[in-house]
Amino acid sequence: MSATVRQAPVIKVVPEPENLPEPLPEPAVGELRLETVLGALSDPLRLRIVRKLLLDSEAFDHSCGWFGLDRPKSSLTHHFKALREAGITRQRQYGLERRSHVRVDDLNSRFPGLVDLVAAWTPPDTP
Amino acid sequence: MSATVRQAPVIKVVPEPENLPEPLPEPAVGELRLETVLGALSDPLRLRIVRKLLLDSEAFDHSCGWFGLDRPKSSLTHHFKALREAGITRQRQYGLERRSHVRVDDLNSRFPGLVDLVAAWTPPDTP
DNA sequence: TCCTATGTACGAGTTTAATCGTACTGCATG
DNA sequence: CATGCAGTACGATTAAACTCGTACATAGGA
C-alpha cells in the first residue's frame, strides 16, 4: 500500500496555477458539445468514474488507482482520456500519476443540471 | 425566456386509451436507465428530433415526415426506434403513420433537468 | 543504480452502431 | 381493384468504440 492518497491542503479550487502542473489538452468551456458529453457519459464505467469523483472526493484530484476499478490499465487510460477530451474532467500530471477532477463549474455553466443527474445515478449492479 | 419546455398538462398526458392506439413496446418509467438515455441522445440527429418535438410541437404527436429530415426512410425508422427503446419517446400507430412524442413527464420524474438540456441545445450546423 | 509503481502508446480482436438499398405490409383513395 | 403512400424489416457495408496485451517511459525510493 505505498502511500495512501493522503495529501495536505484543503484547497482545490486552487486559484494559483504556479504550484500546479498544467492541465492536459482539453476543450475550452465554449467548445463543450452536449452530444459529445452525453456520449462520453453513456458508458457505465465512465459514469461510475464521474459519479465517484463527485460523491467521494472531497476537493482533491484523484489518480487512476484511487477508483478501485478492476480493469487493465490501458482500458482505464482509454476511458479517462475519453472523459477529458469530452470536457468532463480535467487532468494534471503530478509526477508519476495523472490526477483527475470533474469540471463542475464549466459543466454547470453550459449544461445546468447535468452534473446532478450523474451524481444521482445508481449503477446497474453495485449494491 | 420563451417558455421553458414545460407546458400545461391539460392535453398531452392523455388519460383515455380508448380512442388512442396502444403505444408500441417501450420501457416503463422505472426501467429507464440514464446511461441508455444518454447514449440515445448522443446522436446529433436524434437530439435534433427530440428538440424539435419539444420546441415546435404543440401537444400533438408527429409522424416521421413532419420533421423534414432528408434521410432515407429506413434510417429514420432506425433512429425513431432507438429513441423509443431508450424510453425517450412514445410511439403510436395512427392508421398508416406512426406518431411520436417525448415522454416529458416520465423523463422529468426520473432525470430532472435533462429535457431542458435538450431543449436548450443548439445544433452544430443549423442556422 | 536498479527496482517498483503509475500510467501511456500502439496495435489487434471484437463488438456495437450508423447508413442505406431493397423488398415488403397495410391503408386509403381514385 | 389497382395505385400510391407511410413506414417497417432485413441484410450488407462501413465506421467507430470498447477491451486488452504488450512494450515502453519516468519518478521515487531502497
Tab-separated table of C-alpha atoms (C1' of nucleotides) in Angstrom:
chain	number	residue	atom	x	y	z
A	1	MET	CA	0.000	0.000	0.000
A	2	SER	CA	2.548	2.623	-0.537
A	3	ALA	CA	1.247	5.991	0.427
A	4	THR	CA	-2.424	6.288	0.790
A	5	VAL	CA	-3.944	9.011	-1.198
A	6	ARG	CA	-3.165	11.444	1.563
A	7	GLN	CA	-2.350	14.942	0.661
A	8	ALA	CA	-2.209	18.099	2.617
A	9	PRO	CA	-4.284	21.109	1.857
A	10	VAL	CA	-7.978	21.581	1.877
A	11	ILE	CA	-7.777	23.726	-1.148
A	12	LYS	CA	-8.704	22.508	-4.575
A	13	VAL	CA	-10.496	25.251	-6.314
A	14	VAL	CA	-6.995	26.451	-6.368
A	15	PRO	CA	-6.652	29.876	-7.833
A	16	GLU	CA	-2.887	29.711	-8.182
A	17	PRO	CA	-1.515	27.835	-11.144
A	18	GLU	CA	2.042	28.457	-10.087
A	19	ASN	CA	2.358	25.334	-8.000
A	20	LEU	CA	0.077	23.268	-10.188
A	21	PRO	CA	1.062	21.319	-13.266
A	22	GLU	CA	-0.549	22.435	-16.499
A	23	PRO	CA	-3.781	20.656	-17.364
A	24	LEU	CA	-3.567	18.230	-20.219
A	25	PRO	CA	-5.190	19.241	-23.521
A	26	GLU	CA	-8.920	19.738	-23.127
A	27	PRO	CA	-11.751	21.609	-24.839
A	28	ALA	CA	-12.486	25.123	-23.638
A	29	VAL	CA	-15.789	25.830	-21.955
A	30	GLY	CA	-17.233	27.359	-25.080
A	31	GLU	CA	-16.289	24.329	-27.086
A	32	LEU	CA	-18.204	21.844	-24.978
A	33	ARG	CA	-20.767	19.987	-27.050
A	34	LEU	CA	-23.793	18.388	-25.479
A	35	GLU	CA	-23.816	15.427	-27.828
A	36	THR	CA	-20.164	14.686	-27.085
A	37	VAL	CA	-20.625	14.999	-23.341
A	38	LEU	CA	-23.662	12.752	-23.400
A	39	GLY	CA	-21.806	10.222	-25.485
A	40	ALA	CA	-18.966	10.133	-23.021
A	41	LEU	CA	-21.411	9.661	-20.167
A	42	SER	CA	-23.321	6.880	-21.878
A	43	ASP	CA	-20.732	4.352	-20.751
A	44	PRO	CA	-21.471	2.822	-17.342
A	45	LEU	CA	-17.823	2.663	-16.351
A	46	ARG	CA	-17.260	6.318	-17.127
A	47	LEU	CA	-20.490	7.234	-15.412
A	48	ARG	CA	-19.200	5.443	-12.345
A	49	ILE	CA	-15.903	7.272	-12.514
A	50	VAL	CA	-17.541	10.686	-12.713
A	51	ARG	CA	-20.045	9.848	-10.031
A	52	LYS	CA	-17.357	8.668	-7.654
A	53	LEU	CA	-15.390	11.820	-8.287
A	54	LEU	CA	-18.460	13.864	-7.486
A	55	LEU	CA	-19.539	11.999	-4.385
A	56	ASP	CA	-16.493	10.516	-2.728
A	57	SER	CA	-13.864	13.091	-3.447
A	58	GLU	CA	-13.595	15.932	-1.032
A	59	ALA	CA	-11.857	18.533	-3.067
A	60	PHE	CA	-8.815	16.782	-4.395
A	61	ASP	CA	-7.756	15.380	-7.648
A	62	HIS	CA	-7.550	11.652	-7.775
A	63	SER	CA	-5.292	9.295	-9.584
A	64	CYS	CA	-6.407	6.368	-11.639
A	65	GLY	CA	-5.823	3.798	-8.949
A	66	TRP	CA	-7.993	5.575	-6.395
A	67	PHE	CA	-11.141	4.358	-8.084
A	68	GLY	CA	-10.547	0.690	-7.448
A	69	LEU	CA	-11.624	-0.375	-10.903
A	70	ASP	CA	-10.563	-3.858	-11.835
A	71	ARG	CA	-9.758	-3.226	-15.437
A	72	PRO	CA	-6.449	-3.328	-17.231
A	73	LYS	CA	-4.511	-0.110	-17.051
A	74	SER	CA	-4.754	0.500	-20.754
A	75	SER	CA	-8.530	0.339	-20.556
A	76	LEU	CA	-8.562	2.926	-17.816
A	77	THR	CA	-6.307	5.199	-19.827
A	78	HIS	CA	-8.798	4.964	-22.657
A	79	HIS	CA	-11.775	5.970	-20.536
A	80	PHE	CA	-10.041	8.741	-18.642
A	81	LYS	CA	-8.897	10.169	-21.917
A	82	ALA	CA	-12.419	9.997	-23.306
A	83	LEU	CA	-13.734	11.910	-20.305
A	84	ARG	CA	-11.061	14.556	-20.600
A	85	GLU	CA	-11.482	15.016	-24.340
A	86	ALA	CA	-15.211	15.393	-23.910
A	87	GLY	CA	-14.516	18.169	-21.410
A	88	ILE	CA	-15.955	16.405	-18.404
A	89	THR	CA	-12.785	16.024	-16.402
A	90	ARG	CA	-9.531	17.908	-16.125
A	91	GLN	CA	-6.305	16.003	-15.745
A	92	ARG	CA	-2.988	17.136	-14.352
A	93	GLN	CA	0.279	15.316	-14.168
A	94	TYR	CA	1.650	15.009	-10.646
A	95	GLY	CA	4.974	13.334	-11.018
A	96	LEU	CA	4.092	9.838	-11.959
A	97	GLU	CA	0.383	9.949	-11.547
A	98	ARG	CA	-2.208	11.753	-13.577
A	99	ARG	CA	-4.965	13.094	-11.375
A	100	SER	CA	-8.488	13.919	-12.450
A	101	HIS	CA	-11.330	16.030	-11.227
A	102	VAL	CA	-14.699	16.945	-12.684
A	103	ARG	CA	-15.029	20.381	-14.292
A	104	VAL	CA	-18.099	21.068	-12.233
A	105	ASP	CA	-18.257	24.797	-12.806
A	106	ASP	CA	-17.778	24.508	-16.547
A	107	LEU	CA	-20.404	21.829	-16.850
A	108	ASN	CA	-22.876	23.675	-14.690
A	109	SER	CA	-22.489	26.816	-16.691
A	110	ARG	CA	-23.019	25.110	-20.013
A	111	PHE	CA	-25.348	22.241	-19.104
A	112	PRO	CA	-27.071	23.100	-15.849
A	113	GLY	CA	-28.429	20.065	-14.084
A	114	LEU	CA	-26.295	17.528	-15.848
A	115	VAL	CA	-23.819	17.088	-13.016
A	116	ASP	CA	-26.653	16.462	-10.594
A	117	LEU	CA	-28.031	13.767	-12.848
A	118	VAL	CA	-24.738	11.945	-12.771
A	119	ALA	CA	-24.449	12.321	-9.021
A	120	ALA	CA	-27.926	10.884	-8.568
A	121	TRP	CA	-27.283	7.938	-10.843
A	122	THR	CA	-27.387	4.419	-9.448
A	123	PRO	CA	-25.044	1.897	-11.026
A	124	PRO	CA	-26.687	-1.177	-12.531
A	125	ASP	CA	-25.083	-3.828	-10.334
A	126	THR	CA	-23.467	-2.085	-7.417
A	127	PRO	CA	-25.156	-2.619	-4.040
B	1	MET	CA	-37.378	33.432	-21.786
B	2	SER	CA	-39.655	31.842	-24.213
B	3	ALA	CA	-41.370	29.127	-22.447
B	4	THR	CA	-39.214	26.580	-20.916
B	5	VAL	CA	-40.157	23.258	-22.200
B	6	ARG	CA	-42.865	22.788	-19.694
B	7	GLN	CA	-46.331	23.452	-20.801
B	8	ALA	CA	-49.726	22.854	-19.439
B	9	PRO	CA	-50.509	19.222	-18.884
B	10	VAL	CA	-54.035	19.821	-19.971
B	11	ILE	CA	-53.707	17.789	-23.048
B	12	LYS	CA	-50.852	15.607	-23.975
B	13	VAL	CA	-50.990	13.426	-20.899
B	14	VAL	CA	-53.968	11.851	-22.480
B	15	PRO	CA	-55.770	9.783	-19.906
B	16	GLU	CA	-58.091	7.841	-22.151
B	17	PRO	CA	-56.603	4.999	-24.096
B	18	GLU	CA	-59.931	4.067	-25.546
B	19	ASN	CA	-59.675	6.306	-28.529
B	20	LEU	CA	-55.924	6.041	-28.748
B	21	PRO	CA	-53.945	3.273	-30.357
B	22	GLU	CA	-51.783	1.288	-27.989
B	23	PRO	CA	-48.243	2.590	-27.609
B	24	LEU	CA	-45.589	0.447	-29.182
B	25	PRO	CA	-43.334	-1.538	-26.845
B	26	GLU	CA	-41.354	0.743	-24.582
B	27	PRO	CA	-39.587	0.606	-21.216
B	28	ALA	CA	-41.639	1.513	-18.153
B	29	VAL	CA	-40.719	4.604	-16.180
B	30	GLY	CA	-38.949	2.587	-13.542
B	31	GLU	CA	-36.909	0.829	-16.144
B	32	LEU	CA	-35.409	3.954	-17.647
B	33	ARG	CA	-31.632	3.891	-17.433
B	34	LEU	CA	-29.599	7.050	-17.507
B	35	GLU	CA	-26.758	5.517	-19.492
B	36	THR	CA	-29.165	4.276	-22.159
B	37	VAL	CA	-30.974	7.585	-22.396
B	38	LEU	CA	-27.725	9.496	-22.672
B	39	GLY	CA	-26.499	7.107	-25.321
B	40	ALA	CA	-29.624	7.635	-27.360
B	41	LEU	CA	-29.235	11.395	-27.043
B	42	SER	CA	-25.582	11.401	-28.022
B	43	ASP	CA	-26.520	11.291	-31.698
B	44	PRO	CA	-26.989	14.724	-33.274
B	45	LEU	CA	-29.832	13.603	-35.496
B	46	ARG	CA	-31.769	12.134	-32.593
B	47	LEU	CA	-31.015	15.165	-30.486
B	48	ARG	CA	-32.498	17.260	-33.250
B	49	ILE	CA	-35.600	15.093	-33.406
B	50	VAL	CA	-36.231	15.321	-29.684
B	51	ARG	CA	-35.538	19.025	-29.590
B	52	LYS	CA	-37.926	19.684	-32.435
B	53	LEU	CA	-40.585	17.660	-30.715
B	54	LEU	CA	-40.083	19.705	-27.566
B	55	LEU	CA	-39.998	23.120	-29.163
B	56	ASP	CA	-42.105	23.020	-32.292
B	57	SER	CA	-44.835	20.623	-31.339
B	58	GLU	CA	-47.792	21.990	-29.529
B	59	ALA	CA	-49.188	18.956	-27.837
B	60	PHE	CA	-49.609	16.529	-30.644
B	61	ASP	CA	-47.883	13.500	-31.813
B	62	HIS	CA	-45.975	13.836	-35.008
B	63	SER	CA	-45.267	11.469	-37.791
B	64	CYS	CA	-41.898	10.787	-39.274
B	65	GLY	CA	-42.326	13.075	-42.221
B	66	TRP	CA	-43.165	16.102	-40.107
B	67	PHE	CA	-39.532	16.560	-39.163
B	68	GLY	CA	-38.310	17.285	-42.652
B	69	LEU	CA	-35.188	15.191	-42.328
B	70	ASP	CA	-33.543	14.337	-45.585
B	71	ARG	CA	-32.530	10.815	-44.801
B	72	PRO	CA	-33.743	7.562	-46.251
B	73	LYS	CA	-36.823	6.210	-44.585
B	74	SER	CA	-35.048	3.193	-43.241
B	75	SER	CA	-32.562	5.414	-41.449
B	76	LEU	CA	-35.352	7.338	-39.813
B	77	THR	CA	-37.019	4.160	-38.684
B	78	HIS	CA	-33.759	3.179	-37.058
B	79	HIS	CA	-33.439	6.396	-35.076
B	80	PHE	CA	-37.062	6.633	-34.033
B	81	LYS	CA	-36.871	3.104	-32.792
B	82	ALA	CA	-33.719	3.882	-30.826
B	83	LEU	CA	-35.451	6.803	-29.159
B	84	ARG	CA	-38.480	4.737	-28.278
B	85	GLU	CA	-36.494	1.801	-26.941
B	86	ALA	CA	-34.465	4.134	-24.762
B	87	GLY	CA	-37.722	5.442	-23.306
B	88	ILE	CA	-37.387	8.955	-24.625
B	89	THR	CA	-40.328	8.936	-26.991
B	90	ARG	CA	-43.632	7.143	-27.164
B	91	GLN	CA	-44.949	5.962	-30.496
B	92	ARG	CA	-48.472	5.156	-31.516
B	93	GLN	CA	-49.780	3.783	-34.757
B	94	TYR	CA	-52.367	6.014	-36.399
B	95	GLY	CA	-53.520	4.184	-39.420
B	96	LEU	CA	-50.626	4.429	-41.761
B	97	GLU	CA	-48.375	6.667	-39.801
B	98	ARG	CA	-46.532	6.123	-36.569
B	99	ARG	CA	-46.545	9.250	-34.469
B	100	SER	CA	-44.100	10.157	-31.744
B	101	HIS	CA	-43.993	12.422	-28.755
B	102	VAL	CA	-41.495	12.918	-25.961
B	103	ARG	CA	-42.284	11.295	-22.608
B	104	VAL	CA	-41.688	14.575	-20.861
B	105	ASP	CA	-43.264	13.673	-17.549
B	106	ASP	CA	-41.508	10.347	-17.309
B	107	LEU	CA	-38.171	11.889	-18.122
B	108	ASN	CA	-38.651	14.764	-15.727
B	109	SER	CA	-39.568	12.443	-12.914
B	110	ARG	CA	-36.556	10.215	-13.389
B	111	PHE	CA	-33.955	12.637	-14.751
B	112	PRO	CA	-34.974	16.151	-13.778
B	113	GLY	CA	-33.365	18.763	-15.939
B	114	LEU	CA	-32.476	16.506	-18.816
B	115	VAL	CA	-35.350	17.582	-21.022
B	116	ASP	CA	-34.414	21.206	-20.551
B	117	LEU	CA	-30.870	20.463	-21.614
B	118	VAL	CA	-32.102	19.011	-24.869
B	119	ALA	CA	-34.456	21.921	-25.449
B	120	ALA	CA	-31.618	24.375	-24.906
B	121	TRP	CA	-29.283	22.542	-27.234
B	122	THR	CA	-28.037	24.243	-30.377
B	123	PRO	CA	-27.429	22.053	-33.404
B	124	PRO	CA	-23.930	22.134	-34.860
B	125	ASP	CA	-24.792	23.443	-38.326
B	126	THR	CA	-28.377	24.595	-38.332
B	127	PRO	CA	-28.945	28.335	-38.884
C	1	DT	C1'	21.827	2.236	-9.614
C	2	DC	C1'	18.281	-0.922	-10.006
C	3	DC	C1'	13.554	-1.827	-8.951
C	4	DT	C1'	8.875	-0.904	-8.480
C	5	DA	C1'	4.742	1.638	-9.232
C	6	DT	C1'	1.943	4.676	-12.201
C	7	DG	C1'	0.451	5.336	-16.416
C	8	DT	C1'	0.970	5.914	-21.726
C	9	DA	C1'	1.295	4.282	-26.748
C	10	DC	C1'	0.388	1.195	-30.098
C	11	DG	C1'	-1.881	-2.339	-32.180
C	12	DA	C1'	-5.221	-6.258	-32.767
C	13	DG	C1'	-9.550	-8.511	-31.989
C	14	DT	C1'	-14.252	-7.974	-31.055
C	15	DT	C1'	-18.481	-5.605	-30.633
C	16	DT	C1'	-21.658	-2.118	-31.443
C	17	DA	C1'	-23.755	1.334	-34.119
C	18	DA	C1'	-24.804	4.131	-38.248
C	19	DT	C1'	-26.219	4.215	-43.087
C	20	DC	C1'	-28.873	2.870	-46.621
C	21	DG	C1'	-30.822	-0.152	-50.624
C	22	DT	C1'	-34.356	-3.175	-51.480
C	23	DA	C1'	-38.418	-5.645	-50.705
C	24	DC	C1'	-42.492	-5.787	-48.188
C	25	DT	C1'	-47.028	-4.555	-45.420
C	26	DG	C1'	-51.227	-2.138	-44.970
C	27	DC	C1'	-54.476	1.786	-45.514
C	28	DA	C1'	-56.867	4.861	-48.405
C	29	DT	C1'	-58.496	6.795	-52.386
C	30	DG	C1'	-59.458	7.019	-57.101
D	1	DC	C1'	-59.030	-3.280	-57.640
D	2	DA	C1'	-55.044	-1.022	-58.672
D	3	DT	C1'	-52.075	2.522	-57.368
D	4	DG	C1'	-49.689	5.427	-54.191
D	5	DC	C1'	-48.112	6.471	-49.748
D	6	DA	C1'	-46.117	5.925	-44.782
D	7	DG	C1'	-43.336	3.298	-42.766
D	8	DT	C1'	-41.133	-1.337	-41.386
D	9	DA	C1'	-37.964	-5.500	-41.866
D	10	DC	C1'	-33.981	-7.416	-43.336
D	11	DG	C1'	-29.386	-7.563	-44.792
D	12	DA	C1'	-24.836	-5.673	-46.149
D	13	DT	C1'	-21.391	-2.326	-45.679
D	14	DT	C1'	-18.807	0.757	-43.258
D	15	DA	C1'	-17.149	3.286	-39.271
D	16	DA	C1'	-16.460	3.800	-34.576
D	17	DA	C1'	-15.652	2.323	-29.982
D	18	DC	C1'	-14.646	-0.919	-26.295
D	19	DT	C1'	-11.209	-4.253	-24.411
D	20	DC	C1'	-6.964	-5.558	-23.522
D	21	DG	C1'	-1.998	-7.456	-24.136
D	22	DT	C1'	2.397	-5.940	-24.644
D	23	DA	C1'	6.072	-2.804	-24.704
D	24	DC	C1'	7.721	1.451	-23.184
D	25	DA	C1'	8.630	5.816	-20.310
D	26	DT	C1'	9.528	8.018	-15.926
D	27	DA	C1'	9.681	9.376	-10.730
D	28	DG	C1'	10.997	7.973	-6.339
D	29	DG	C1'	12.972	5.107	-3.095
D	30	DA	C1'	15.943	1.079	-1.079
